[in-house]
PDB file of C-alpha atoms in Angstrom:
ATOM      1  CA  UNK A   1      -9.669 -32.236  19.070  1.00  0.00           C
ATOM      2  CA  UNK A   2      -7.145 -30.273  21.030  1.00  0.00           C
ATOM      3  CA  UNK A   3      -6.170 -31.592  24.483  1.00  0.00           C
ATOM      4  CA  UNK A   4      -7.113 -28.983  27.627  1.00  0.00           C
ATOM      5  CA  UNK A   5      -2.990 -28.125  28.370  1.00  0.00           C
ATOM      6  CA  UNK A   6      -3.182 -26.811  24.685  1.00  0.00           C
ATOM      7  CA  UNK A   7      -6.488 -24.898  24.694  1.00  0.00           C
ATOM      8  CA  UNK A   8      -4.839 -23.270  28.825  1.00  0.00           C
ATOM      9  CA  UNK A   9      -1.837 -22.527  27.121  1.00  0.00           C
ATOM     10  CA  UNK A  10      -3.054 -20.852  24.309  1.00  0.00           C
ATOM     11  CA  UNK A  11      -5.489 -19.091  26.515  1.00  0.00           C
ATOM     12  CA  UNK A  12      -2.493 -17.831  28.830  1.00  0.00           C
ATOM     13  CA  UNK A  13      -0.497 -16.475  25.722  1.00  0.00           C
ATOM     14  CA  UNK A  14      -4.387 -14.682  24.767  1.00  0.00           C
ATOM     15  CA  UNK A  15      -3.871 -13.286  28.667  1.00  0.00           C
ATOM     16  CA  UNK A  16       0.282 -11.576  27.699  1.00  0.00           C
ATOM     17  CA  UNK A  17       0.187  -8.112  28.031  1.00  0.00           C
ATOM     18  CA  UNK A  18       2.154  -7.630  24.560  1.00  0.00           C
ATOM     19  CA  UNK A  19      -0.159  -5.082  23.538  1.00  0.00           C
ATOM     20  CA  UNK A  20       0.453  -2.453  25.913  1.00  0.00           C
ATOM     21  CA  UNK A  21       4.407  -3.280  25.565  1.00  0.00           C
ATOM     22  CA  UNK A  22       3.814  -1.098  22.415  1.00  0.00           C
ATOM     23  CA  UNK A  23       3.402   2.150  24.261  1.00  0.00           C
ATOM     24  CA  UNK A  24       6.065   1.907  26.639  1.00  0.00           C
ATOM     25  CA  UNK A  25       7.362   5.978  26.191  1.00  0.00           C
ATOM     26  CA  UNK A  26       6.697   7.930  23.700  1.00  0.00           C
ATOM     27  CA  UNK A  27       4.402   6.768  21.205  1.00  0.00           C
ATOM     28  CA  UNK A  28       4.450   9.392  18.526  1.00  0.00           C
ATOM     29  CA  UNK A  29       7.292   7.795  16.410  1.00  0.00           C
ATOM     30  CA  UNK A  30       4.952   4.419  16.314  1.00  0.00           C
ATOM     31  CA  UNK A  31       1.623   6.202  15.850  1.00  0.00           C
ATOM     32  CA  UNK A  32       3.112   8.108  12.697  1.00  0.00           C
ATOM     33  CA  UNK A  33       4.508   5.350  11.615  1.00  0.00           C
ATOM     34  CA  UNK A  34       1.458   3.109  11.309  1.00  0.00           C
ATOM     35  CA  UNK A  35      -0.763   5.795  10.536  1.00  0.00           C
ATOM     36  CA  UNK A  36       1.476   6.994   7.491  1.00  0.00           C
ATOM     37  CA  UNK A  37       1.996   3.413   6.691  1.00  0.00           C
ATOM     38  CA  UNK A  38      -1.394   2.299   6.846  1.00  0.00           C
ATOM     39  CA  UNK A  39      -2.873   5.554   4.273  1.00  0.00           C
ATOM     40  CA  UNK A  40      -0.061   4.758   1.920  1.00  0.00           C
ATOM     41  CA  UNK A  41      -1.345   1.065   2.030  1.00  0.00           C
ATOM     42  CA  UNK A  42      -5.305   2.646   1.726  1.00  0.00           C
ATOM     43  CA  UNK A  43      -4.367   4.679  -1.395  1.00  0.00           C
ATOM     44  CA  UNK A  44      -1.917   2.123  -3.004  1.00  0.00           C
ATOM     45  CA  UNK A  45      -4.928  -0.584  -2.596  1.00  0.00           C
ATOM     46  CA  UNK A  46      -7.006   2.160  -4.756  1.00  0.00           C
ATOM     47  CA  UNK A  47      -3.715   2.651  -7.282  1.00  0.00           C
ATOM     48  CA  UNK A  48      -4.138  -1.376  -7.392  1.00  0.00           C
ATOM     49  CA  UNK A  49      -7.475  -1.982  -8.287  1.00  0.00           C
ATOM     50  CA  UNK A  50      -7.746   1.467 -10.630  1.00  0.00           C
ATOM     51  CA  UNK A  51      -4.990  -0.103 -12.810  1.00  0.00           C
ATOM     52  CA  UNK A  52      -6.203  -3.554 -13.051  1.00  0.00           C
ATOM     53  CA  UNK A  53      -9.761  -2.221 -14.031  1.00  0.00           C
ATOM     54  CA  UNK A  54      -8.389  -0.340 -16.210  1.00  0.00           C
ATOM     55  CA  UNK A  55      -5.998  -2.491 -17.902  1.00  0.00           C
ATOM     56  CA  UNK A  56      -2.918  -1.324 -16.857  1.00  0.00           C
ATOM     57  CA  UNK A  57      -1.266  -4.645 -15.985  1.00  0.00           C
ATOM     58  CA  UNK A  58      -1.361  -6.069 -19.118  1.00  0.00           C
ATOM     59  CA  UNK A  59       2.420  -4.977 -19.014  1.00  0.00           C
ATOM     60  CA  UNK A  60       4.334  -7.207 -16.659  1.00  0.00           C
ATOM     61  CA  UNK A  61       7.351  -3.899 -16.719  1.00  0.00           C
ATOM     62  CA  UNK A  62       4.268  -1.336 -15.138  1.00  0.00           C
ATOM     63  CA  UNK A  63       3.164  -3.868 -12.797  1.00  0.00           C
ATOM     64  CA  UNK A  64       6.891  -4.647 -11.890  1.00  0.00           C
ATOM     65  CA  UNK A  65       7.573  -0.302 -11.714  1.00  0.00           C
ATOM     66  CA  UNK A  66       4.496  -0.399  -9.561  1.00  0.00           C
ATOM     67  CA  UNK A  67       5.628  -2.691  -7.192  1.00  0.00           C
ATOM     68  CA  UNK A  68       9.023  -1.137  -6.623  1.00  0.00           C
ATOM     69  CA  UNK A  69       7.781   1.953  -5.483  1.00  0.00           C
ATOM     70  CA  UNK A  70       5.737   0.166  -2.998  1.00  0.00           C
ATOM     71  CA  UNK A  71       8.254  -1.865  -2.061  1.00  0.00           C
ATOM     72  CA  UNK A  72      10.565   1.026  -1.666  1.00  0.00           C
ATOM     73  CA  UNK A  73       7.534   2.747   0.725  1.00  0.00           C
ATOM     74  CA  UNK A  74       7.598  -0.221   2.896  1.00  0.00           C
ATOM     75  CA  UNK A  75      11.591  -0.265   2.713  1.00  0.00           C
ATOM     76  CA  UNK A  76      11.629   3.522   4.112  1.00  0.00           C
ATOM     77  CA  UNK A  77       9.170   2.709   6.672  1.00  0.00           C
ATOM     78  CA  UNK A  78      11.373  -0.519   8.239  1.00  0.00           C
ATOM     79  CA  UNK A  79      14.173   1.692   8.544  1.00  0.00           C
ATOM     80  CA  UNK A  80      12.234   4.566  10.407  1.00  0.00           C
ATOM     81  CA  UNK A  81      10.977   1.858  12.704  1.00  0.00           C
ATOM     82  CA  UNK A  82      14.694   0.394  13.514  1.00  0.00           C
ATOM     83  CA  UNK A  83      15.960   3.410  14.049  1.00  0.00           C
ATOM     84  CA  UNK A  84      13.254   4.602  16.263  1.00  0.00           C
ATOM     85  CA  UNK A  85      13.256   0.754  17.919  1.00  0.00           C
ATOM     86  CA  UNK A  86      11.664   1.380  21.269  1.00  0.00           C
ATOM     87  CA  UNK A  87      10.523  -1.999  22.655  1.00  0.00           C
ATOM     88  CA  UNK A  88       9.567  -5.634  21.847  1.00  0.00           C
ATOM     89  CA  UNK A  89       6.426  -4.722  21.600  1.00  0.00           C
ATOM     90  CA  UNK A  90       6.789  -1.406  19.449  1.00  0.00           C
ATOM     91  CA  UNK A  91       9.171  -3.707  16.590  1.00  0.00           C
ATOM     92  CA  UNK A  92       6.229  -5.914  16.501  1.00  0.00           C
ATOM     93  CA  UNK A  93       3.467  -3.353  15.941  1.00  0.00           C
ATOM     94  CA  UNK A  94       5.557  -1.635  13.026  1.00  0.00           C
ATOM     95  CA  UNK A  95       6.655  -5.011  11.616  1.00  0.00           C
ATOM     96  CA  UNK A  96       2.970  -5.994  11.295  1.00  0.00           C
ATOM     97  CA  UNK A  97       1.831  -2.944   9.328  1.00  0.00           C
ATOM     98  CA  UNK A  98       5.168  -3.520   7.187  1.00  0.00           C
ATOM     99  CA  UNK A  99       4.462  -7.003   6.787  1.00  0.00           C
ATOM    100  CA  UNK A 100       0.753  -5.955   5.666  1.00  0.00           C
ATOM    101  CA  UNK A 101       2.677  -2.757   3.451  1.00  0.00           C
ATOM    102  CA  UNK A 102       5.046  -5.278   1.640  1.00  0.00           C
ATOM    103  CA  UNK A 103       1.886  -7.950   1.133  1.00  0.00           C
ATOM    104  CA  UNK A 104      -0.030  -5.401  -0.813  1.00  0.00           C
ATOM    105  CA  UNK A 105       2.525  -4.177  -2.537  1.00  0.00           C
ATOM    106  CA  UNK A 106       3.159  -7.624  -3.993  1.00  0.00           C
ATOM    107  CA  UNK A 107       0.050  -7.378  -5.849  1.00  0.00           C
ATOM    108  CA  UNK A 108       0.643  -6.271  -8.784  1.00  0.00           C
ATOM    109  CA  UNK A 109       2.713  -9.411  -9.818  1.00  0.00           C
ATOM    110  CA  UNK A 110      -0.708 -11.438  -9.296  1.00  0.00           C
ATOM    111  CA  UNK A 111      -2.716  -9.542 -11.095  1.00  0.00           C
ATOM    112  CA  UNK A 112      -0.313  -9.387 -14.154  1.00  0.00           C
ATOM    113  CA  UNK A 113      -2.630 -10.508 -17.882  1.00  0.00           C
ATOM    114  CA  UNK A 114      -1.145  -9.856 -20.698  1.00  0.00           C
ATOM    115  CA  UNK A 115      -4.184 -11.046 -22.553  1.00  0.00           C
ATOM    116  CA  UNK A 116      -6.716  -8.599 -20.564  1.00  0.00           C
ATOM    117  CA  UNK A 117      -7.098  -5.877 -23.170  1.00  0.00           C
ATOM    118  CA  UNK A 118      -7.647  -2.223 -22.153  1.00  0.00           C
ATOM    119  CA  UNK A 119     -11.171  -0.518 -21.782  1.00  0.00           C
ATOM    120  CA  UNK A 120     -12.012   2.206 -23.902  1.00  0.00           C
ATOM    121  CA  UNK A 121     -13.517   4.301 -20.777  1.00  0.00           C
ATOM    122  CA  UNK A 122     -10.009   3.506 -19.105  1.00  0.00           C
ATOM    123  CA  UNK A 123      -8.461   6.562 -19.487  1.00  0.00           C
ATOM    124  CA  UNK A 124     -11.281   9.019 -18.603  1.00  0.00           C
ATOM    125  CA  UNK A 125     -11.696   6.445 -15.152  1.00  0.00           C
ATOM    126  CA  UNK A 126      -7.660   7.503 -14.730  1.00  0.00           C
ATOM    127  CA  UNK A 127      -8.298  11.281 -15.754  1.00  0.00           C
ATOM    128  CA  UNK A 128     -11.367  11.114 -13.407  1.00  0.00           C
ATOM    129  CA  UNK A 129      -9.391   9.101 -10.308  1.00  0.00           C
ATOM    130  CA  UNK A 130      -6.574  11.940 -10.526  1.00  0.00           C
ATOM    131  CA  UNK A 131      -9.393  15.291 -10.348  1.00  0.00           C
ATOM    132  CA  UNK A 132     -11.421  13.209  -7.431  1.00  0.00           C
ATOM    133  CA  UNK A 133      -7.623  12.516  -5.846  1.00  0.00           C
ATOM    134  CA  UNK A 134      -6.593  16.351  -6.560  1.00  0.00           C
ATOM    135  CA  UNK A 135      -9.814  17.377  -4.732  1.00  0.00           C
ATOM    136  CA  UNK A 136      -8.919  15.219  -1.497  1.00  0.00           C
ATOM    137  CA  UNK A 137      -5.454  16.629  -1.372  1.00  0.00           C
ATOM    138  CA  UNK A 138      -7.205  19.986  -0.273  1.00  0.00           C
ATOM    139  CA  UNK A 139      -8.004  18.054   2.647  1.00  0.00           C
ATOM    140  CA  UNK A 140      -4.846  16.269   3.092  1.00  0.00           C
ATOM    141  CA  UNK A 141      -1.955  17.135   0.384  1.00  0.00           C
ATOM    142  CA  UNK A 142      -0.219  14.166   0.195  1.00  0.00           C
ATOM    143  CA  UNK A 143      -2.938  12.428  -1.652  1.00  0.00           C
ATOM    144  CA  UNK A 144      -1.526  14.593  -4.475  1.00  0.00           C
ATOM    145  CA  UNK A 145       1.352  12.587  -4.837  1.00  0.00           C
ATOM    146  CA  UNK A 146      -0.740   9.969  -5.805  1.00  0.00           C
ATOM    147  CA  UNK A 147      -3.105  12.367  -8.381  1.00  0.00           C
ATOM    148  CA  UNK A 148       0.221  12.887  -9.628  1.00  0.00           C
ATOM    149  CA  UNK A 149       0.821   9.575 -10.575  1.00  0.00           C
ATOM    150  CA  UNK A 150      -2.252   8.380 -11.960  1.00  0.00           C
ATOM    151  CA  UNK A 151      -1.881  11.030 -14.424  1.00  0.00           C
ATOM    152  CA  UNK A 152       1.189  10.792 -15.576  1.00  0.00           C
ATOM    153  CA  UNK A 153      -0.405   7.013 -15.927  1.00  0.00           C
ATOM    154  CA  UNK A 154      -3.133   8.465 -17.925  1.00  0.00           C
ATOM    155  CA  UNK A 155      -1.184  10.600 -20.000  1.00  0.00           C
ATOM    156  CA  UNK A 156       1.641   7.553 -20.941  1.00  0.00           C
ATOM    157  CA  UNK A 157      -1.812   5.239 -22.224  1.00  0.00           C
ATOM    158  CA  UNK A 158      -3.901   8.700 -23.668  1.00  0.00           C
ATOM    159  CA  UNK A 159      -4.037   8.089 -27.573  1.00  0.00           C
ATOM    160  CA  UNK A 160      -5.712  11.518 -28.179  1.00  0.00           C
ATOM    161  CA  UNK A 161      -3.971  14.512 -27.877  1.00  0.00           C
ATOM    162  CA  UNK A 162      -6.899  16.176 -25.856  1.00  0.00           C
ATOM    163  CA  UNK A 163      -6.372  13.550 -23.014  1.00  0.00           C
ATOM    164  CA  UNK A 164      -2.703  13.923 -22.941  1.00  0.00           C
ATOM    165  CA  UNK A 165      -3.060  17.203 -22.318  1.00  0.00           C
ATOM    166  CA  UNK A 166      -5.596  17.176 -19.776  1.00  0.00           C
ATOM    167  CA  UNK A 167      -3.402  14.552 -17.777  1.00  0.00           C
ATOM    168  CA  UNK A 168      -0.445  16.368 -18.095  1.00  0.00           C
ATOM    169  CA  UNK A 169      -2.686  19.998 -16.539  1.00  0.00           C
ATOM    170  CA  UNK A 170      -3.839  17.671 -13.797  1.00  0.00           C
ATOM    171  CA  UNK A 171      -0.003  16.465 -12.945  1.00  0.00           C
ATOM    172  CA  UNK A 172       0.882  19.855 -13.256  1.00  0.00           C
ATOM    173  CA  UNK A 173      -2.094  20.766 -10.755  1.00  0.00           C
ATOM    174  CA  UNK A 174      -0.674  18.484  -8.588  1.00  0.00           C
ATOM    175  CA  UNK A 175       2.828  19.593  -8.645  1.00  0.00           C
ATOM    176  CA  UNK A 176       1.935  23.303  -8.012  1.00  0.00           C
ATOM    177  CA  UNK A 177       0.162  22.386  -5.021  1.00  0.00           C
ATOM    178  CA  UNK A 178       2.684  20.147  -3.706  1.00  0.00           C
ATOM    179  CA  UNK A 179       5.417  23.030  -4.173  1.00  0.00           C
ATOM    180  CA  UNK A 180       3.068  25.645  -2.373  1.00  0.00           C
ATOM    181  CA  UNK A 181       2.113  23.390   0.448  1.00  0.00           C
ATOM    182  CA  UNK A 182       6.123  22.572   0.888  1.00  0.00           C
ATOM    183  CA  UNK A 183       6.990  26.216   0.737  1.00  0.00           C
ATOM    184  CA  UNK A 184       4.108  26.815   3.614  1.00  0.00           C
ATOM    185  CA  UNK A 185       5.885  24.263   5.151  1.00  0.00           C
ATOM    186  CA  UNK A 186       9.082  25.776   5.372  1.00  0.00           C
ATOM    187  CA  UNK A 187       7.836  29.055   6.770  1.00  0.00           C
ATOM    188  CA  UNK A 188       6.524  27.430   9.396  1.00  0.00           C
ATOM    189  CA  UNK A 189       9.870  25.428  10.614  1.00  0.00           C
TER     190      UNK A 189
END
């Protein structure tokens, strides 16, 4: 049972304005920040569960690769956020979603079984995954960094040489659209 000075306390911290120290000026660097941050952590939760269904950690080196690059995400994002440092209250918002970034990007590690043997249907699920993430890059292209990856995942695991070369045309998909999408880009700046 907590005594009442405790329970008025922690009802006074509930009562800081903390919150709204976020948005002191300009909130566009923050915004981005956690926004980016946060669809990178959506899509890399996806990446996660794709390659455990589908067998992928059964090799502690992919599930240690996978968790670099996530970890390197999460790295980029800190330093954008100190450099940008606004405010108490700013630090703390983009240290939470880093916090939450680094968390899942620790993942992998846990979910590590080398005795978990691959599905047969794993490959078409990855083949699949990287067509359904091509598609939603039309809506937002950066997803097609991540098509990009599961199919040069695909195309690492494909035994047959007609899945191999289907991952490789949906990589290659990918790439074009990135490059055209960056060259639209830089007629615009």
């Amino acid at each position: 049972m907590s005594s009442p000075f405790l329970r008025r306390t922690l009802l006074a911290l509930t009562l800081l304005p903390l919150p709204a120290l976020a948005f002191q000026s300009d909130t566009t660097h923050i915004l981005l920040l956690a926004i980016s941050l946060g669809g990178f952590c959506l899509f890399n939760l996806l990446l996660i569960g794709l390659f455990h269904f589908t067998g992928q950690y059964q090799s502690h080196g992919f599930a240690k690769a996978h968790m670099a690059i996530s970890i390197a995400v999460s790295t980029i994002a800190m330093t954008v956020a100190l450099i940008y440092l606004q405010g108490v209250g700013a630090i703390m918002l983009n240290l939470g979603v880093v916090i939450v970034s680094v968390s899942l990007a620790l993942l992998p590690l846990h979910l590590t079984n080398p005795d978990k043997t691959k599905p047969s249907w794993g490959i078409a699920a990855l083949l699949a995954t990287a067509v359904l993430l091509m598609l939603a890059a039309h809506t937002l292209t950066p997803i097609a960094l991540f098509a990009i990856a599961v199919a040069h995942v695909a195309a690492i695991n494909a035994k047959h040489l007609a899945l191999k070369i289907a991952s490789y045309l949906i990589a290659l998909w990918g790439y074009g659209y990135i490059g055209y999408w960056l060259y639209m880009f830089s007629q615009h700046i």
